[in-house]
Short mmCIF file of C-alpha atoms and ligand atoms in Angstrom, two decimals:
data_model
loop_
_atom_site.label_atom_id
_atom_site.label_comp_id
_atom_site.label_asym_id
_atom_site.label_seq_id
_atom_site.Cartn_x
_atom_site.Cartn_y
_atom_site.Cartn_z
CA MET A 2 -144.59 -109.38 -113.32
CA LYS A 3 -141.73 -110.76 -111.25
CA THR A 4 -138.92 -108.79 -109.62
CA ARG A 5 -135.96 -107.86 -111.77
CA ALA A 6 -133.61 -110.32 -110.00
CA ASP A 7 -136.06 -113.11 -110.79
CA LEU A 8 -136.05 -112.05 -114.39
CA MET A 9 -132.36 -112.93 -114.86
CA GLU A 10 -132.94 -116.34 -113.30
CA LYS A 11 -135.87 -116.95 -115.64
CA ILE A 12 -133.89 -115.92 -118.69
CA VAL A 13 -130.98 -118.17 -117.76
CA SER A 14 -133.39 -121.04 -117.27
CA LEU A 15 -135.24 -120.41 -120.55
CA CYS A 16 -131.89 -120.24 -122.36
CA LYS A 17 -130.88 -123.65 -121.02
CA ARG A 18 -134.29 -125.30 -121.43
CA ARG A 19 -134.91 -124.16 -125.01
CA GLY A 20 -131.32 -124.34 -126.28
CA PHE A 21 -130.23 -120.72 -126.49
CA ILE A 22 -127.20 -120.76 -124.16
CA PHE A 23 -125.51 -123.48 -122.12
CA PRO A 24 -122.77 -123.21 -119.45
CA GLY A 25 -119.38 -124.04 -120.99
CA SER A 26 -117.97 -127.56 -120.35
CA GLU A 27 -121.12 -128.26 -118.35
CA ILE A 28 -120.68 -132.04 -118.10
CA TYR A 29 -117.38 -131.34 -116.32
CA GLY A 30 -118.99 -128.98 -113.83
CA GLY A 31 -118.77 -125.80 -115.96
CA LEU A 32 -116.00 -123.30 -116.62
CA SER A 33 -116.40 -119.88 -115.03
CA GLY A 34 -117.05 -117.06 -117.49
CA ILE A 35 -117.47 -119.38 -120.48
CA TYR A 36 -120.75 -120.17 -122.28
CA ASP A 37 -121.79 -122.09 -125.39
CA TYR A 38 -124.53 -121.06 -127.79
CA GLY A 39 -127.07 -123.79 -128.52
CA PRO A 40 -129.22 -124.34 -131.63
CA LEU A 41 -131.40 -121.25 -131.04
CA GLY A 42 -128.75 -119.01 -129.45
CA ALA A 43 -126.38 -119.62 -132.36
CA LYS A 44 -129.09 -118.32 -134.70
CA LEU A 45 -129.87 -115.32 -132.49
CA ILE A 46 -126.25 -114.19 -132.18
CA ARG A 47 -125.72 -114.81 -135.91
CA ASN A 48 -128.65 -112.49 -136.67
CA ILE A 49 -127.08 -109.86 -134.43
CA ARG A 50 -123.75 -110.17 -136.24
CA GLN A 51 -125.57 -109.96 -139.58
CA GLU A 52 -127.44 -106.81 -138.56
CA TRP A 53 -124.19 -105.19 -137.45
CA SER A 54 -122.41 -106.21 -140.68
CA LYS A 55 -125.32 -104.96 -142.80
CA GLU A 56 -125.18 -101.62 -141.02
CA MET A 57 -121.41 -101.23 -141.25
CA PHE A 58 -120.59 -102.71 -144.63
CA ARG A 59 -123.76 -101.95 -146.61
CA GLN A 60 -125.58 -98.99 -145.08
CA GLN A 61 -122.51 -96.94 -144.19
CA GLU A 62 -120.11 -95.82 -146.87
CA ASN A 63 -116.40 -96.42 -146.91
CA ILE A 64 -116.11 -99.04 -144.21
CA PHE A 65 -113.97 -102.01 -145.10
CA GLU A 66 -114.36 -105.47 -143.68
CA LEU A 67 -111.53 -107.38 -142.04
CA ASP A 68 -111.15 -110.79 -140.43
CA SER A 69 -107.80 -110.73 -138.68
CA SER A 70 -106.20 -113.44 -136.57
CA ILE A 71 -106.71 -113.96 -132.85
CA LEU A 72 -102.99 -114.50 -132.32
CA MET A 73 -100.59 -111.68 -133.04
CA LYS A 74 -96.99 -110.93 -132.21
CA ARG A 75 -96.46 -110.14 -128.58
CA GLN A 76 -95.11 -106.67 -129.44
CA VAL A 77 -98.59 -105.67 -130.67
CA TRP A 78 -99.76 -105.77 -127.07
CA ASP A 79 -96.74 -103.83 -125.83
CA ALA A 80 -97.43 -101.11 -128.39
CA SER A 81 -101.14 -101.01 -127.58
CA GLY A 82 -100.43 -100.55 -123.88
CA HIS A 83 -102.18 -103.78 -122.88
CA THR A 84 -99.14 -105.45 -121.31
CA SER A 85 -98.50 -102.45 -119.07
CA ALA A 86 -100.68 -100.84 -116.44
CA GLY A 87 -103.33 -99.86 -118.99
CA PHE A 88 -105.11 -103.20 -119.13
CA THR A 89 -105.35 -104.17 -115.49
CA ASP A 90 -108.07 -104.46 -112.90
CA PRO A 91 -107.45 -104.00 -109.17
CA LEU A 92 -107.44 -107.41 -107.44
CA GLN A 93 -107.90 -108.22 -103.75
CA GLU A 94 -107.44 -111.64 -102.18
CA CYS A 95 -109.10 -112.94 -99.02
CA LYS A 96 -106.44 -113.89 -96.47
CA LYS A 97 -108.67 -116.64 -95.07
CA CYS A 98 -110.41 -118.44 -98.00
CA HIS A 99 -108.04 -117.11 -100.73
CA HIS A 100 -110.92 -116.18 -103.03
CA ARG A 101 -110.05 -113.31 -105.33
CA PHE A 102 -112.20 -110.29 -106.13
CA ARG A 103 -112.14 -107.18 -108.29
CA ALA A 104 -111.62 -104.40 -105.78
CA ASP A 105 -114.16 -102.09 -107.42
CA HIS A 106 -116.78 -104.88 -107.36
CA VAL A 107 -116.15 -105.61 -103.68
CA SER A 108 -116.71 -101.97 -102.85
CA ASP A 109 -119.86 -101.94 -105.06
CA SER A 110 -121.43 -104.85 -103.21
CA ASN A 111 -119.95 -104.56 -99.77
CA LYS A 112 -119.97 -101.37 -97.75
CA GLU A 113 -117.14 -102.65 -95.56
CA LYS A 114 -114.43 -102.60 -98.18
CA SER A 115 -111.87 -104.73 -96.41
CA LYS A 116 -114.09 -107.81 -95.78
CA CYS A 117 -114.37 -110.88 -98.01
CA PRO A 118 -117.88 -111.12 -99.55
CA ASP A 119 -117.70 -114.96 -99.25
CA CYS A 120 -116.39 -115.62 -95.72
CA GLY A 121 -115.98 -112.20 -94.08
CA GLY A 122 -112.17 -112.63 -93.81
CA SER A 123 -109.93 -109.63 -94.33
CA LEU A 124 -108.69 -108.75 -97.81
CA THR A 125 -105.20 -107.88 -99.06
CA ALA A 126 -104.55 -104.38 -100.41
CA PRO A 127 -105.56 -104.08 -104.09
CA LYS A 128 -102.85 -104.97 -106.58
CA LYS A 129 -102.85 -104.67 -110.36
CA PHE A 130 -103.92 -107.78 -112.27
CA ASN A 131 -103.34 -107.99 -116.03
CA LEU A 132 -106.33 -109.25 -118.02
CA LEU A 133 -104.53 -110.63 -121.08
CA VAL A 134 -104.80 -114.40 -121.52
CA GLU A 135 -101.33 -115.82 -122.08
CA THR A 136 -100.37 -118.62 -124.43
CA HIS A 137 -97.20 -120.02 -126.02
CA LEU A 138 -96.59 -120.62 -129.70
CA GLY A 139 -94.21 -123.29 -130.89
CA PRO A 140 -92.66 -126.33 -129.21
CA VAL A 141 -90.67 -124.50 -126.56
CA LYS A 142 -92.59 -122.99 -123.68
CA ASP A 143 -90.40 -120.12 -122.52
CA ASP A 144 -90.43 -116.35 -122.43
CA SER A 145 -89.52 -116.07 -126.13
CA SER A 146 -92.61 -118.06 -127.22
CA LEU A 147 -95.04 -116.15 -124.98
CA THR A 148 -97.92 -114.31 -126.64
CA TYR A 149 -101.57 -113.53 -125.87
CA LEU A 150 -105.05 -114.31 -127.10
CA ARG A 151 -106.29 -110.92 -128.29
CA GLY A 152 -107.83 -108.78 -125.58
CA GLU A 153 -109.74 -106.71 -128.15
CA THR A 154 -110.29 -107.27 -131.87
CA THR A 155 -109.34 -103.75 -132.78
CA GLN A 156 -105.55 -104.25 -132.61
CA GLY A 157 -105.81 -106.50 -135.68
CA ILE A 158 -107.30 -103.49 -137.49
CA TYR A 159 -104.42 -101.17 -136.63
CA VAL A 160 -101.85 -103.77 -137.58
CA ASN A 161 -103.53 -104.01 -141.01
CA TYR A 162 -104.21 -100.29 -141.43
CA LYS A 163 -101.67 -99.86 -144.19
CA ASN A 164 -102.60 -103.13 -145.93
CA VAL A 165 -106.25 -102.15 -146.14
CA LYS A 166 -105.47 -98.60 -147.24
CA THR A 167 -103.04 -99.67 -149.95
CA SER A 168 -105.13 -102.56 -151.27
CA THR A 169 -108.38 -100.54 -151.45
CA GLY A 170 -107.04 -97.07 -152.23
CA ALA A 171 -109.02 -95.73 -149.26
CA GLU A 172 -108.51 -92.10 -148.23
CA ILE A 173 -109.43 -90.75 -144.81
CA PRO A 174 -112.10 -90.49 -143.58
CA PHE A 175 -112.73 -94.23 -143.86
CA GLY A 176 -113.38 -97.09 -141.51
CA ILE A 177 -112.35 -100.70 -140.94
CA GLY A 178 -114.59 -103.09 -139.04
CA GLN A 179 -114.52 -106.66 -137.87
CA ILE A 180 -116.31 -109.17 -135.71
CA GLY A 181 -114.44 -111.73 -133.69
CA LYS A 182 -113.59 -113.36 -130.42
CA ALA A 183 -111.68 -111.57 -127.67
CA PHE A 184 -110.36 -112.98 -124.40
CA ARG A 185 -109.91 -111.43 -120.98
CA ASN A 186 -108.98 -113.09 -117.74
CA GLU A 187 -111.79 -111.29 -115.90
CA ILE A 188 -111.38 -111.55 -112.13
CA THR A 189 -115.11 -111.74 -111.53
CA PRO A 190 -117.03 -112.88 -114.58
CA GLY A 191 -120.75 -112.76 -113.98
CA HIS A 192 -124.32 -111.81 -114.78
CA PHE A 193 -124.61 -114.75 -117.18
CA ILE A 194 -123.17 -113.71 -120.57
CA TYR A 195 -122.67 -110.08 -119.51
CA ARG A 196 -119.06 -110.46 -118.34
CA MET A 197 -117.26 -113.47 -119.79
CA ARG A 198 -113.69 -114.55 -120.28
CA GLU A 199 -114.21 -115.49 -123.94
CA PHE A 200 -116.58 -113.15 -125.77
CA GLU A 201 -117.24 -111.62 -129.13
CA GLN A 202 -116.72 -108.04 -130.21
CA MET A 203 -118.13 -106.08 -133.17
CA GLU A 204 -115.66 -103.24 -133.58
CA GLN A 205 -115.29 -100.46 -136.11
CA GLN A 206 -112.47 -97.93 -136.31
CA TYR A 207 -113.05 -94.72 -138.26
CA PHE A 208 -109.86 -92.89 -139.28
CA VAL A 209 -110.24 -89.12 -139.50
CA ARG A 210 -108.29 -85.87 -139.59
CA PRO A 211 -107.64 -84.66 -136.01
CA GLU A 212 -109.80 -81.56 -136.48
CA ASP A 213 -112.77 -83.74 -137.55
CA ALA A 214 -112.63 -86.06 -134.55
CA GLU A 215 -115.35 -84.38 -132.51
CA LYS A 216 -117.73 -84.23 -135.47
CA TYR A 217 -117.34 -87.96 -136.16
CA PHE A 218 -117.54 -88.85 -132.48
CA ASP A 219 -121.03 -87.29 -132.42
CA PHE A 220 -121.92 -88.88 -135.76
CA TRP A 221 -121.05 -92.38 -134.57
CA LYS A 222 -122.76 -91.95 -131.23
CA ASN A 223 -126.01 -91.19 -133.05
CA GLU A 224 -125.61 -93.94 -135.61
CA ARG A 225 -124.97 -96.56 -132.96
CA MET A 226 -127.92 -95.55 -130.82
CA LYS A 227 -130.17 -95.69 -133.94
CA TRP A 228 -128.96 -99.24 -134.58
CA TYR A 229 -130.28 -100.47 -131.21
CA LEU A 230 -133.58 -98.68 -131.71
CA ASN A 231 -133.93 -100.25 -135.16
CA LEU A 232 -133.54 -103.67 -133.55
CA GLY A 233 -136.64 -102.83 -131.54
CA ILE A 234 -134.86 -102.30 -128.20
CA LYS A 235 -137.01 -100.06 -125.99
CA LYS A 236 -135.80 -96.48 -125.95
CA ALA A 237 -136.47 -96.12 -122.21
CA ASN A 238 -133.95 -98.90 -121.53
CA LEU A 239 -131.08 -97.23 -123.42
CA ARG A 240 -128.94 -94.24 -122.51
CA PHE A 241 -125.52 -92.68 -123.04
CA ARG A 242 -123.05 -92.25 -120.21
CA ALA A 243 -119.93 -90.14 -120.67
CA HIS A 244 -116.76 -91.40 -118.95
CA GLU A 245 -115.28 -89.17 -116.29
CA LYS A 246 -111.65 -88.16 -116.92
CA ASN A 247 -110.40 -90.60 -114.23
CA GLU A 248 -112.13 -93.64 -115.76
CA LEU A 249 -110.98 -93.15 -119.36
CA ALA A 250 -109.08 -96.13 -120.80
CA HIS A 251 -105.36 -95.55 -121.37
CA TYR A 252 -105.94 -94.85 -125.08
CA ALA A 253 -109.06 -92.66 -124.89
CA ARG A 254 -109.42 -88.87 -125.11
CA ALA A 255 -113.21 -89.09 -124.79
CA ALA A 256 -115.57 -92.01 -124.33
CA GLU A 257 -119.29 -92.53 -124.04
CA ASP A 258 -120.94 -95.82 -123.24
CA ILE A 259 -124.26 -96.90 -124.54
CA GLU A 260 -125.85 -98.44 -121.46
CA TYR A 261 -128.82 -100.76 -121.07
CA ASN A 262 -131.13 -101.00 -118.09
CA PHE A 263 -130.44 -104.67 -117.16
CA PRO A 264 -132.24 -106.41 -114.27
CA PHE A 265 -128.92 -105.89 -112.39
CA GLY A 266 -128.75 -102.14 -113.19
CA TRP A 267 -127.58 -99.80 -115.95
CA HIS A 268 -124.47 -101.26 -117.59
CA GLU A 269 -122.33 -100.75 -120.68
CA ILE A 270 -123.16 -102.59 -123.88
CA GLU A 271 -121.06 -100.54 -126.29
CA GLY A 272 -118.33 -97.92 -126.10
CA VAL A 273 -117.82 -95.05 -128.52
CA HIS A 274 -114.28 -93.76 -128.10
CA ASN A 275 -112.12 -90.99 -129.42
CA ARG A 276 -108.74 -92.77 -129.31
CA GLY A 277 -106.86 -89.76 -130.67
CA ASP A 278 -103.54 -90.64 -132.35
CA TRP A 279 -102.57 -93.14 -129.63
CA ASP A 280 -102.81 -96.33 -131.71
CA LEU A 281 -101.22 -95.38 -135.03
CA SER A 282 -98.42 -93.41 -133.38
CA ARG A 283 -97.63 -96.23 -130.95
CA HIS A 284 -97.67 -98.92 -133.67
CA SER A 285 -95.45 -96.72 -135.86
CA LYS A 286 -92.98 -96.36 -133.03
CA PHE A 287 -92.95 -100.01 -131.98
CA SER A 288 -93.00 -101.58 -135.48
CA GLY A 289 -90.83 -99.06 -137.31
CA GLU A 290 -93.50 -98.84 -140.06
CA ASP A 291 -94.63 -95.25 -140.67
CA LEU A 292 -98.42 -95.16 -140.37
CA SER A 293 -98.74 -91.38 -140.60
CA GLU A 294 -100.46 -89.43 -143.39
CA ILE A 295 -99.28 -86.35 -145.23
CA ASP A 296 -101.40 -83.23 -145.21
CA GLN A 297 -101.66 -82.28 -148.90
CA LYS A 298 -101.76 -78.54 -148.15
CA THR A 299 -99.10 -78.14 -145.49
CA ARG A 300 -97.03 -81.21 -146.52
CA LYS A 301 -96.72 -82.01 -142.81
CA ASN A 302 -97.15 -85.53 -141.43
CA PHE A 303 -99.92 -86.32 -138.98
CA TYR A 304 -101.42 -89.44 -137.41
CA PRO A 305 -105.14 -89.92 -138.13
CA TYR A 306 -107.37 -89.81 -135.08
CA ILE A 307 -109.54 -92.83 -134.50
CA ILE A 308 -113.21 -92.87 -133.58
CA GLU A 309 -114.03 -96.35 -132.37
CA THR A 310 -117.39 -98.05 -131.95
CA SER A 311 -117.01 -101.20 -129.88
CA ALA A 312 -120.00 -103.44 -129.15
CA GLY A 313 -120.17 -106.87 -127.54
CA ALA A 314 -122.17 -109.43 -129.55
CA ASP A 315 -122.92 -111.40 -126.38
CA ARG A 316 -124.11 -108.30 -124.53
CA VAL A 317 -126.41 -107.40 -127.43
CA THR A 318 -127.70 -110.97 -127.30
CA LEU A 319 -128.44 -110.56 -123.60
CA VAL A 320 -130.10 -107.19 -124.23
CA SER A 321 -132.32 -108.69 -126.92
CA LEU A 322 -133.42 -111.49 -124.56
CA VAL A 323 -134.07 -109.22 -121.56
CA ASP A 324 -135.87 -106.60 -123.62
CA ALA A 325 -138.06 -109.16 -125.35
CA TYR A 326 -138.97 -111.30 -122.33
CA ASP A 327 -142.65 -110.84 -121.49
CA ASP A 328 -144.54 -112.97 -118.97
CA SER A 329 -147.10 -110.30 -118.10
CA ASP A 330 -149.82 -112.56 -119.56
CA LYS A 331 -150.19 -115.29 -116.91
CA LYS A 332 -151.07 -117.85 -119.56
CA ARG A 333 -148.01 -117.60 -121.74
CA LEU A 334 -144.39 -116.53 -121.92
CA VAL A 335 -143.45 -114.58 -125.06
CA LEU A 336 -140.09 -113.47 -126.39
CA LYS A 337 -141.08 -110.38 -128.35
CA LEU A 338 -137.92 -110.37 -130.45
CA HIS A 339 -137.80 -108.17 -133.52
CA PRO A 340 -138.45 -110.46 -136.53
CA LYS A 341 -134.94 -109.57 -137.78
CA LEU A 342 -133.48 -111.20 -134.66
CA ALA A 343 -135.90 -114.10 -134.11
CA PRO A 344 -134.12 -117.46 -134.62
CA TYR A 345 -137.11 -118.74 -136.62
CA LYS A 346 -139.33 -116.35 -138.56
CA VAL A 347 -142.13 -118.84 -139.20
CA ALA A 348 -143.31 -122.21 -137.83
CA VAL A 349 -145.44 -124.52 -139.96
CA PHE A 350 -147.96 -126.97 -138.45
CA PRO A 351 -150.34 -129.52 -139.93
CA LEU A 352 -153.52 -129.24 -137.80
CA LEU A 353 -153.46 -133.02 -137.18
CA ALA A 354 -150.29 -135.08 -137.47
CA ASN A 355 -152.19 -138.27 -138.29
CA LYS A 356 -153.93 -136.91 -141.42
CA PRO A 357 -151.58 -137.61 -144.35
CA GLU A 358 -153.32 -135.13 -146.68
CA LEU A 359 -152.71 -132.27 -144.16
CA VAL A 360 -149.14 -133.37 -143.48
CA LYS A 361 -148.42 -133.55 -147.22
CA LEU A 362 -149.60 -129.98 -147.90
CA ALA A 363 -147.92 -128.64 -144.73
CA ARG A 364 -144.68 -130.33 -145.74
CA LYS A 365 -144.84 -128.72 -149.19
CA ILE A 366 -145.34 -125.27 -147.65
CA TYR A 367 -142.48 -125.92 -145.21
CA ASP A 368 -140.19 -127.02 -148.06
CA ASP A 369 -141.09 -123.92 -150.11
CA LEU A 370 -140.53 -121.47 -147.24
CA ARG A 371 -137.35 -123.00 -145.82
CA PRO A 372 -134.88 -121.75 -148.44
CA GLN A 373 -136.32 -118.23 -148.13
CA LEU A 374 -136.78 -117.78 -144.37
CA MET A 375 -135.69 -119.64 -141.22
CA THR A 376 -138.71 -121.93 -140.85
CA ALA A 377 -139.51 -124.43 -138.10
CA TRP A 378 -141.71 -127.52 -138.26
CA ASP A 379 -143.86 -128.80 -135.41
CA ASP A 380 -146.48 -131.56 -135.43
CA ARG A 381 -146.38 -132.55 -131.74
CA GLY A 382 -149.25 -132.09 -129.27
CA ASN A 383 -152.16 -129.78 -129.92
CA ILE A 384 -152.08 -126.46 -131.73
CA GLY A 385 -152.26 -124.40 -128.49
CA LYS A 386 -149.15 -126.09 -127.12
CA ARG A 387 -147.31 -125.55 -130.37
CA TYR A 388 -148.18 -121.83 -130.30
CA PHE A 389 -146.86 -121.48 -126.74
CA SER A 390 -143.72 -123.38 -127.62
CA GLN A 391 -143.02 -120.98 -130.52
CA ASP A 392 -143.94 -117.90 -128.41
CA GLU A 393 -141.22 -118.82 -125.91
CA ILE A 394 -138.54 -118.80 -128.57
CA GLY A 395 -139.81 -115.66 -130.27
CA THR A 396 -141.14 -117.05 -133.58
CA PRO A 397 -143.22 -114.15 -134.98
CA TRP A 398 -145.69 -116.21 -137.09
CA CYS A 399 -147.21 -119.67 -137.01
CA VAL A 400 -148.89 -121.20 -140.05
CA THR A 401 -151.54 -123.89 -139.59
CA ILE A 402 -152.72 -126.10 -142.46
CA ASP A 403 -156.28 -127.37 -141.87
CA PHE A 404 -158.97 -129.16 -143.87
CA ASP A 405 -160.19 -125.89 -145.44
CA SER A 406 -156.65 -125.32 -146.75
CA LEU A 407 -157.09 -128.35 -149.01
CA LYS A 408 -160.05 -126.61 -150.68
CA ASP A 409 -159.42 -122.85 -150.54
CA LYS A 410 -155.59 -122.97 -150.78
CA LYS A 411 -155.35 -120.65 -147.78
CA VAL A 412 -153.77 -121.18 -144.36
CA THR A 413 -154.19 -119.64 -140.91
CA VAL A 414 -151.40 -117.24 -139.94
CA ARG A 415 -151.22 -116.48 -136.23
CA ASP A 416 -149.32 -113.43 -134.99
CA ARG A 417 -147.10 -113.95 -131.91
CA ASP A 418 -147.70 -110.58 -130.28
CA THR A 419 -151.38 -109.95 -130.97
CA MET A 420 -152.37 -113.65 -131.15
CA LYS A 421 -154.71 -112.58 -133.98
CA GLN A 422 -155.27 -115.06 -136.77
CA LYS A 423 -155.93 -114.44 -140.42
CA ARG A 424 -156.30 -116.48 -143.59
CA VAL A 425 -153.55 -115.95 -146.16
CA ALA A 426 -153.31 -117.51 -149.64
CA ILE A 427 -150.55 -120.12 -149.78
CA LYS A 428 -148.99 -118.53 -152.84
CA GLU A 429 -148.68 -115.17 -151.02
CA LEU A 430 -147.15 -116.55 -147.82
CA ALA A 431 -143.46 -115.94 -148.50
CA ASP A 432 -144.03 -112.31 -149.54
CA TYR A 433 -146.30 -111.76 -146.56
CA PHE A 434 -143.51 -112.69 -144.13
CA LYS A 435 -140.63 -111.16 -146.05
CA LYS A 436 -142.37 -107.80 -146.05
CA HIS A 437 -142.14 -107.82 -142.24
CA VAL A 438 -138.63 -109.19 -141.78
N1 GAP B 506 -111.60 -101.82 -128.28
C1 GAP B 506 -112.17 -101.15 -127.16
C2 GAP B 506 -112.66 -102.07 -126.13
O1 GAP B 506 -112.39 -103.24 -126.18
P1 GAP B 506 -114.10 -102.19 -123.97
O2 GAP B 506 -115.00 -101.14 -123.36
O3 GAP B 506 -113.08 -102.82 -123.11
O4 GAP B 506 -113.42 -101.45 -125.20
C3 GAP B 506 -115.90 -102.97 -125.63
O5 GAP B 506 -114.99 -103.30 -124.61
C4 GAP B 506 -117.14 -103.84 -125.57
O6 GAP B 506 -116.79 -105.22 -125.56
C5 GAP B 506 -117.97 -103.64 -124.30
O7 GAP B 506 -118.87 -102.56 -124.42
C6 GAP B 506 -118.71 -104.96 -124.22
O8 GAP B 506 -119.86 -104.94 -125.05
C7 GAP B 506 -117.70 -105.95 -124.76
N2 GAP B 506 -116.98 -106.60 -123.64
C8 GAP B 506 -115.89 -106.18 -123.00
N3 GAP B 506 -115.52 -107.03 -122.04
C9 GAP B 506 -116.42 -108.03 -122.06
C10 GAP B 506 -116.59 -109.24 -121.29
N4 GAP B 506 -115.71 -109.58 -120.33
N5 GAP B 506 -117.64 -110.04 -121.58
C11 GAP B 506 -118.51 -109.71 -122.57
N6 GAP B 506 -118.39 -108.61 -123.32
C12 GAP B 506 -117.37 -107.77 -123.08
#
C-alpha cells in the first residue's frame, strides 16, 4: 500500500488514463479549478445524481423536484447576502511574485503566516474577496446589466418557493430539491475535483415550523449519513463535524458537515444547515412578495425555518473513487465501487475473438443485456488482461462465452472482488445481475 499522498496522484492518473476525468481545456494548457468528465466519469457522476434523486424524490415523502436557472436577477444575490461580506474569503497577495492565496490556507500550510508559499516574499494583509462569478446579460456591458452565475443552487429554490407551494398544494413540512451547477471564483482551487470553480450541487431545502427545526435537523443528519453508507462508503472514513459559532455561514444558526477522510485529511463533503428564517424573510423583504405562512391556531404570520442538506456531486465522485481504490494486491488494481455506482455493471467477452461461433453468441448476450444494464464489450487481448482492464474501472462482473457455452447454454461469470468464477445459465443472467444492482 502506498502513502496517502501517492494515492491522490494515482487516482488522478487513473482518471485521465481510463477516461473518468480530464483537466478542463487541456489542449490549451488547462484552466485552473475546471475539470471535464470523460466517458466513464460521466457515467459515475450520473449514477451519483440518480442515487441522490432516488433518495430524495422517491424514498422520502413530500420532496418536490426543481430545475431552476443558473442565471437569476442580481437582487437575488443581494437578498441572499452573497454580494456582501457573507460570501467572501480572505485573500493575501505576495508583494514580490503577485501570486494570490486564501489567507486561511496559507496559515494551514505555512507556519510563518506572512511569507509567500511560492517565493517566500512577504504578503499583503488579508482583504475580503467575493467569490461570485460575474457576468453581463444583454448587449450593453455596464453596471445595470451585471449579474452572477449562481454561487449555490439553493437560491433558485427560495425564489420558486411560492410557485412550488401553490402549484403542488404542499403544506409544511415539505421539501424542494435540485441538482445543478454552481460557480465560485475560488482563490485556491485544488485537490483535483475537491475544490473547483465550476461544480455541481445536490441540494434539498426542508421547510418546517420554527419549533420543529431541531427535530428535522437531526432527522436529516441521520438520513444523509445513511445515504453514504448505502453507497458502500466505509463507515470509518465518514464523520460529522459541528461548526463552531465563529465559522457559521452568514445564514446558518447551526451547521454540521459530513466529512470524509481524504488522502489530504478530513474534509467536508456535505453540509446540513439550520438556516432559520434568514432566506424567506430576506427574499420577502427584497422582492416585496410575502413568503410567510399563517399559523392556523394563533392567526399570526411566521417565516418557515429551513433545514438544508447540501452535497457536492463532484466531491461524492471523488469520495467514491478514493474509497474504492484498492491496489493492495500487487498483481491488480481494483476499483471496488458499489455496483449501483459502477459505470458498467457487466462486461461481456467471447473467449476467442477469431471464433465466429463464440463471437456470435457473445454478441447476442451483449445485445440482450445492454438495454437492461450498462454493459461493456471487450474482445481484445487475452481474458486475464480483459479482467484487469475491467477491474480498474470497477465493473463488478465479467461474462465469458466459451466453447462449452455453445453446448450447455451457460457462461462463466467472474466476480470483481472475490475473483471467483461460476457457471450461470444464459437465460438467468439478467436477473442474476439485477438482483445485485
Ligand atoms: N447552499 C449551501 C452551500 O452552498 P457550502 O458548504 O458552501 O453550502 C455545500 O457548499 C457543498 O457544495 C459542499 O459541502 C461541497 O460538497 C460543495 N462545494 C462547495 N464549494 C465547492 C467547490 N469549490 N468545489 C466543489 N464542491 C464544492
